[in-house]
Amino acid sequence: MPSRSDESCLSFPFAEPPGTGGVIEVAPGVLWARIPLPFRLDHVNIYLIDDSDGWAVLDTGIGDDTTREVWQALLSGPLAGRRITRLIVSHYHPDHIGLAGWLCQKLNIPLLTSQTSYLGCINISLRPGALDAKPYRDFYATHGMTPDAVDRVTSQGHHYLKMVTPLPPTFQRLVGGDTLTLGGRDFEVISGDGHAPEQLMLYCPADNFFLAADQVIAKISPNISVWAVEPDGDPLGLYLRSLRCIRKNVPASTLVLPGHQLPFRGLHERCVELADHHAARCRLIDDACRERPRTVAEIVPILFSRALDPHQMSFAFSEAHAHVNYMIRQKFLTQFVGRDGAVRVGRIG
Ligand SMILES: [Zn+2]
Ligand SMILES: [Zn+2]
């Protein structure tokens, strides 16, 4: 569930994004293009990185006809005359990996991504209905989710596959800590969890830019969700750890090239803002649980004041759950089952 903050002190060296089918050079040998998305967040950024005799591509857009048309326009327009050398995918969300299978086959290029992104995507394609199983439905229901939202969240595998073309049968694994050389430049591979497991980011020390994918975006707080398959998971704790790791390993002066919205400077400030945003949400939950124990469903309207449709509700619910699980891990809250069978959390002490 994106949330927005406008009062930050970030700077935006490129006021306007490239038009559809166009590119802007945002760093030496790095082109920025945009692909439309049919969602409220209506675009994803992709990047083309100089790779000696061609371009390496970072991320793809979703696997639909509009995206294919934009790719055709890019390949026959600003990218014509140089080959595409390889495809790097930051994480397995459909706006980033959706067209990977199609692009790799069409251009006869290898796919480079994290093992979790590759296997996560393949796993959904093998069993798209798996999340509809009774233990998963019960998990959401006992935390107070409405039947509408349960239907939505447990059928997400099917929605996902409509946006993703089948992956190539092999891939090249990238691991946090690797050095990836593109066009003679070394990139530090950074892996971060919380928004998606083992999401990859690339930092180029030579030219001081940072391909941040969805981990750090200027005005959106990336969705952090607990899913039924890992009911006690702590994605928020992992996300906060990743923000600390980024601040330690990437300098404050870097140019951030994110997966959505505009490139910006102010990486460390933005990491602090994002951590503060989650701390504020934890305080709201703490206040609410001082009054009485709550289910996750009862915490959702405390964090999200506007009306939510079933799609938004499933994300808001899972995001609220991430805060609850984090506060349980931090020993602020404890969880118990009430006489009505609902799971509630209350304050410790
Ligand atoms: Zn994402
Ligand atoms: Zn994204």
Coordinates of C-alpha atoms and ligand atoms in Angstrom, one line a residue:
M1 CA 0.0 0.0 0.0
P2 CA 1.8 3.1 -1.2
S3 CA 1.8 6.1 1.1
R4 CA 3.1 9.5 0.2
S5 CA 5.1 12.1 1.9
D6 CA 5.9 15.4 0.2
E7 CA 7.8 17.4 2.8
S8 CA 11.2 15.7 2.2
C9 CA 14.4 17.3 1.3
L10 CA 15.2 15.2 -1.8
S11 CA 16.4 16.7 -5.0
F12 CA 15.2 15.6 -8.5
P13 CA 17.8 16.2 -11.2
F14 CA 15.3 15.1 -14.0
A15 CA 12.0 17.0 -13.7
E16 CA 10.2 15.0 -16.3
P17 CA 10.2 11.3 -17.1
P18 CA 10.9 10.1 -20.6
G19 CA 7.8 9.8 -22.9
T20 CA 6.6 6.3 -23.8
G21 CA 9.1 4.7 -26.3
G22 CA 11.7 7.4 -25.4
V23 CA 14.8 7.3 -23.2
I24 CA 16.8 9.9 -21.1
E25 CA 20.5 9.4 -20.3
V26 CA 20.6 9.7 -16.5
A27 CA 24.2 8.7 -15.8
P28 CA 27.1 8.0 -18.2
G29 CA 26.0 5.0 -20.2
V30 CA 22.7 4.6 -18.4
L31 CA 19.4 5.2 -20.2
W32 CA 16.1 5.5 -18.4
A33 CA 12.8 4.4 -20.0
R34 CA 9.3 4.1 -18.7
I35 CA 6.7 1.4 -19.3
P36 CA 3.0 2.0 -18.6
L37 CA 1.2 -0.1 -16.0
P38 CA -2.6 -0.6 -15.8
F39 CA -2.7 0.2 -12.1
R40 CA -3.0 3.3 -9.8
L41 CA 0.8 3.3 -9.9
D42 CA 0.8 3.7 -13.6
H43 CA 4.4 3.1 -14.7
V44 CA 7.6 1.2 -14.0
N45 CA 11.1 2.5 -14.7
I46 CA 13.5 0.3 -16.7
Y47 CA 17.1 1.0 -17.3
L48 CA 19.6 0.2 -20.1
I49 CA 23.2 0.0 -19.0
D50 CA 26.1 0.2 -21.3
D51 CA 27.5 -3.3 -21.8
S52 CA 30.4 -2.9 -24.3
D53 CA 28.8 -3.7 -27.6
G54 CA 25.2 -3.3 -26.5
W55 CA 22.8 -2.6 -23.6
A56 CA 22.1 -4.7 -20.5
V57 CA 18.4 -4.3 -19.5
L58 CA 17.2 -3.9 -15.9
D59 CA 13.6 -5.0 -15.5
T60 CA 10.8 -5.4 -18.0
G61 CA 7.3 -4.2 -17.2
I62 CA 4.3 -6.6 -17.0
G63 CA 3.7 -9.3 -19.6
D64 CA 1.0 -7.7 -21.7
D65 CA 0.6 -6.4 -25.3
T66 CA 1.0 -2.8 -24.3
T67 CA 4.4 -3.6 -22.8
R68 CA 5.4 -5.6 -25.9
E69 CA 4.5 -2.6 -28.1
V70 CA 6.6 -0.3 -25.9
W71 CA 9.5 -2.7 -26.1
Q72 CA 9.2 -2.9 -29.9
A73 CA 9.2 0.9 -30.1
L74 CA 12.3 1.1 -27.9
L75 CA 14.1 -1.6 -29.9
S76 CA 13.4 0.0 -33.2
G77 CA 13.8 3.5 -31.9
P78 CA 16.4 4.8 -29.4
L79 CA 18.0 1.3 -29.0
A80 CA 18.3 0.5 -32.7
G81 CA 21.8 -0.3 -33.9
R82 CA 23.1 -1.9 -30.7
R83 CA 22.3 -5.3 -29.4
I84 CA 20.7 -6.2 -26.1
T85 CA 23.2 -8.3 -24.2
R86 CA 21.4 -9.6 -21.1
L87 CA 18.4 -9.0 -18.9
I88 CA 18.8 -8.4 -15.2
V89 CA 15.6 -8.6 -13.1
S90 CA 15.5 -6.9 -9.6
H91 CA 12.7 -8.9 -8.1
Y92 CA 9.8 -11.2 -8.9
H93 CA 6.9 -8.7 -8.8
P94 CA 5.1 -8.7 -12.2
D95 CA 5.9 -5.1 -13.1
H96 CA 9.6 -6.1 -13.0
I97 CA 9.8 -9.7 -14.2
G98 CA 6.6 -9.9 -16.3
L99 CA 8.1 -9.8 -19.7
A100 CA 11.4 -11.5 -18.9
G101 CA 10.5 -14.8 -20.6
W102 CA 9.4 -13.0 -23.8
L103 CA 12.4 -10.7 -23.9
C104 CA 14.9 -13.5 -23.3
Q105 CA 13.4 -15.7 -26.0
K106 CA 12.9 -12.9 -28.5
L107 CA 16.4 -11.4 -28.1
N108 CA 18.2 -14.7 -27.2
I109 CA 19.7 -13.2 -24.1
P110 CA 20.4 -14.7 -20.6
L111 CA 18.4 -13.8 -17.5
L112 CA 20.3 -12.7 -14.4
T113 CA 18.4 -12.5 -11.2
S114 CA 18.4 -13.8 -7.6
Q115 CA 17.7 -17.4 -6.9
T116 CA 14.6 -16.4 -4.8
S117 CA 13.2 -14.2 -7.6
Y118 CA 13.6 -17.0 -10.2
L119 CA 12.3 -19.8 -8.0
G120 CA 9.5 -17.6 -6.5
C121 CA 8.2 -16.9 -10.0
I122 CA 8.5 -20.5 -11.1
N123 CA 6.8 -21.7 -8.0
I124 CA 3.7 -19.6 -8.6
S125 CA 3.5 -20.9 -12.2
L126 CA 3.7 -24.5 -11.0
R127 CA 0.9 -24.1 -8.5
P128 CA -1.0 -20.9 -9.1
G129 CA -4.0 -21.9 -6.9
A130 CA -1.8 -23.2 -4.0
L131 CA -2.5 -20.1 -1.8
D132 CA -6.2 -21.0 -1.8
A133 CA -5.7 -23.9 0.5
K134 CA -7.7 -24.0 3.8
P135 CA -4.8 -23.3 6.2
Y136 CA -4.1 -20.0 4.3
R137 CA -7.7 -19.0 4.2
D138 CA -8.0 -19.8 7.9
F139 CA -4.9 -17.7 8.7
Y140 CA -6.4 -14.6 7.2
A141 CA -9.9 -15.3 8.6
T142 CA -8.6 -15.7 12.2
H143 CA -6.8 -12.4 11.9
G144 CA -10.2 -10.8 11.0
M145 CA -9.9 -10.4 7.2
T146 CA -13.3 -10.2 5.4
P147 CA -14.3 -13.0 3.0
D148 CA -14.0 -10.6 0.0
A149 CA -10.4 -9.8 0.9
V150 CA -9.6 -13.5 1.7
D151 CA -10.8 -14.4 -1.8
R152 CA -8.7 -11.7 -3.3
V153 CA -5.5 -12.5 -1.4
T154 CA -5.8 -16.3 -1.8
S155 CA -6.3 -16.0 -5.6
Q156 CA -3.3 -13.8 -6.2
G157 CA -1.3 -16.6 -7.9
H158 CA -3.8 -16.5 -10.8
H159 CA -3.7 -12.7 -11.1
Y160 CA 0.1 -12.9 -11.0
L161 CA 0.3 -15.4 -13.9
K162 CA -1.8 -13.2 -16.1
M163 CA 0.9 -10.6 -15.9
V164 CA 4.0 -12.8 -16.3
T165 CA 5.3 -14.7 -19.3
P166 CA 6.9 -18.1 -18.6
L167 CA 10.5 -17.7 -17.5
P168 CA 13.4 -19.1 -19.5
P169 CA 14.4 -22.7 -18.4
T170 CA 17.8 -21.5 -17.1
F171 CA 19.1 -18.3 -15.4
Q172 CA 22.4 -16.9 -14.0
R173 CA 22.3 -16.3 -10.3
L174 CA 23.2 -13.0 -8.8
V175 CA 23.9 -12.9 -5.0
G176 CA 24.3 -9.9 -2.7
G177 CA 28.1 -9.2 -2.4
D178 CA 28.8 -10.2 -6.0
T179 CA 30.5 -7.9 -8.3
L180 CA 28.8 -7.7 -11.7
T181 CA 30.9 -6.2 -14.5
L182 CA 28.9 -4.4 -17.3
G183 CA 30.8 -2.6 -20.1
G184 CA 34.0 -2.5 -18.1
R185 CA 32.4 -1.0 -15.0
D186 CA 32.0 -2.9 -11.8
F187 CA 28.6 -2.9 -10.0
E188 CA 28.2 -4.0 -6.4
V189 CA 25.3 -6.3 -6.1
I190 CA 23.2 -5.5 -3.0
S191 CA 20.4 -7.8 -1.9
G192 CA 17.6 -6.6 0.4
D193 CA 14.5 -8.2 1.8
G194 CA 11.2 -6.8 3.1
H195 CA 9.4 -5.7 -0.1
A196 CA 10.3 -8.9 -2.0
P197 CA 12.6 -11.6 -0.9
E198 CA 16.2 -11.2 -2.1
Q199 CA 15.5 -8.1 -4.2
L200 CA 18.6 -7.0 -6.1
M201 CA 20.0 -3.5 -6.3
L202 CA 23.2 -2.4 -8.2
Y203 CA 25.6 0.2 -7.0
C204 CA 28.2 1.7 -9.4
P205 CA 31.0 3.2 -7.4
A206 CA 32.9 4.6 -10.4
D207 CA 30.0 6.9 -11.5
N208 CA 28.2 7.0 -8.1
F209 CA 24.7 5.9 -9.1
F210 CA 22.5 3.3 -7.4
L211 CA 19.8 1.2 -9.1
A212 CA 17.5 0.9 -6.1
A213 CA 14.6 -1.1 -7.7
D214 CA 11.6 -0.9 -5.3
Q215 CA 13.6 -0.8 -2.1
V216 CA 14.0 3.0 -1.9
I217 CA 11.6 5.2 -3.9
A218 CA 11.2 9.0 -3.5
K219 CA 7.5 9.4 -2.5
I220 CA 6.2 5.8 -2.0
S221 CA 6.8 3.6 1.0
P222 CA 7.3 0.2 -0.7
N223 CA 4.7 -2.4 0.3
I224 CA 5.9 -4.6 3.2
S225 CA 3.6 -7.6 3.6
V226 CA 3.2 -10.8 5.7
W227 CA 1.9 -13.7 3.6
A228 CA 0.1 -16.7 4.9
V229 CA 2.8 -19.1 3.8
E230 CA 5.1 -17.5 6.4
P231 CA 2.6 -16.5 9.1
D232 CA 5.2 -15.4 11.7
G233 CA 7.5 -13.7 9.1
D234 CA 9.1 -10.4 9.9
P235 CA 9.4 -8.6 6.6
L236 CA 9.4 -5.2 8.2
G237 CA 12.3 -6.1 10.4
L238 CA 14.2 -7.3 7.3
Y239 CA 13.3 -4.2 5.4
L240 CA 14.6 -1.9 8.2
R241 CA 17.8 -4.0 8.2
S242 CA 18.1 -3.5 4.5
L243 CA 17.7 0.3 4.8
R244 CA 20.6 0.2 7.4
C245 CA 22.7 -1.9 5.0
I246 CA 22.1 0.5 2.1
R247 CA 23.0 3.5 4.2
K248 CA 26.2 1.8 5.2
N249 CA 27.2 0.6 1.7
V250 CA 26.0 3.4 -0.6
P251 CA 27.1 7.0 -0.2
A252 CA 24.7 9.8 0.6
S253 CA 25.7 11.7 -2.5
T254 CA 24.7 8.9 -4.9
L255 CA 22.1 9.4 -7.7
V256 CA 19.3 7.0 -6.9
L257 CA 17.7 5.3 -10.0
P258 CA 14.5 3.7 -8.6
G259 CA 11.9 1.3 -10.0
H260 CA 9.2 3.9 -9.9
Q261 CA 8.9 7.7 -9.9
L262 CA 11.8 10.1 -10.5
P263 CA 15.5 9.6 -10.0
F264 CA 16.7 11.6 -6.9
R265 CA 19.5 12.5 -4.6
G266 CA 19.1 12.2 -0.9
L267 CA 19.4 8.4 -0.4
H268 CA 20.3 8.5 3.3
E269 CA 17.6 11.1 4.1
R270 CA 15.0 8.9 2.3
C271 CA 16.1 5.8 4.2
V272 CA 15.6 7.7 7.4
E273 CA 12.2 9.0 6.3
L274 CA 11.1 5.5 5.4
A275 CA 12.2 4.1 8.8
D276 CA 10.5 7.0 10.6
H277 CA 7.3 6.3 8.6
H278 CA 7.2 2.7 9.9
A279 CA 8.1 3.8 13.5
A280 CA 5.2 6.2 13.4
R281 CA 2.9 3.4 12.3
C282 CA 4.2 1.2 15.1
R283 CA 3.4 4.0 17.6
L284 CA -0.2 4.2 16.3
I285 CA -0.6 0.5 16.8
D286 CA 1.0 0.8 20.3
D287 CA -1.5 3.5 21.2
A288 CA -4.5 1.5 19.9
C289 CA -3.4 -1.7 21.8
R290 CA -3.1 0.3 25.0
E291 CA -6.8 0.7 24.9
R292 CA -7.6 -3.0 24.2
P293 CA -6.2 -5.9 22.3
R294 CA -6.9 -5.8 18.6
T295 CA -7.0 -8.1 15.6
V296 CA -5.0 -7.2 12.5
A297 CA -8.3 -6.3 10.8
E298 CA -9.0 -3.8 13.6
I299 CA -5.6 -2.3 13.1
V300 CA -6.0 -1.7 9.4
P301 CA -8.3 1.4 9.8
I302 CA -5.9 2.8 12.4
L303 CA -3.2 2.9 9.7
F304 CA -5.3 3.5 6.6
S305 CA -8.1 6.0 7.1
R306 CA -9.6 6.0 3.6
A307 CA -12.0 3.4 2.2
L308 CA -10.3 0.4 0.7
D309 CA -11.5 -1.9 -2.1
P310 CA -10.8 -5.6 -1.7
H311 CA -7.5 -5.4 -3.7
Q312 CA -6.3 -2.4 -1.5
M313 CA -7.6 -4.2 1.6
S314 CA -5.6 -7.3 1.0
F315 CA -2.4 -5.2 0.7
A316 CA -3.3 -2.9 3.7
F317 CA -4.1 -6.0 5.8
S318 CA -0.8 -7.7 5.0
E319 CA 1.1 -4.5 5.6
A320 CA -0.6 -3.9 9.0
H321 CA 0.3 -7.5 9.8
A322 CA 3.9 -6.8 9.0
H323 CA 3.9 -4.1 11.6
V324 CA 2.2 -6.4 14.2
N325 CA 4.7 -9.2 13.6
Y326 CA 7.6 -6.8 13.9
M327 CA 6.3 -5.5 17.2
I328 CA 5.9 -9.0 18.4
R329 CA 9.5 -9.7 17.5
Q330 CA 10.6 -6.6 19.3
K331 CA 8.6 -7.7 22.3
F332 CA 6.2 -4.8 22.4
L333 CA 3.2 -6.9 21.6
T334 CA 2.0 -10.4 22.4
Q335 CA -0.5 -12.5 20.4
F336 CA -3.2 -14.7 21.8
V337 CA -6.4 -16.5 20.6
G338 CA -9.7 -15.2 22.1
R339 CA -12.7 -17.2 23.0
D340 CA -14.2 -16.3 19.6
G341 CA -11.3 -17.9 17.8
A342 CA -9.9 -14.6 16.6
V343 CA -6.2 -13.8 17.0
R344 CA -5.5 -10.6 18.8
V345 CA -2.4 -8.7 19.9
G346 CA -2.0 -6.8 23.1
R347 CA 0.7 -4.8 24.8
I348 CA 3.3 -6.4 26.9
G349 CA 3.6 -4.6 30.2
Ligands
ZN1 ZN 8.0 -4.6 -6.2
ZN2 ZN 7.6 -2.2 -8.7

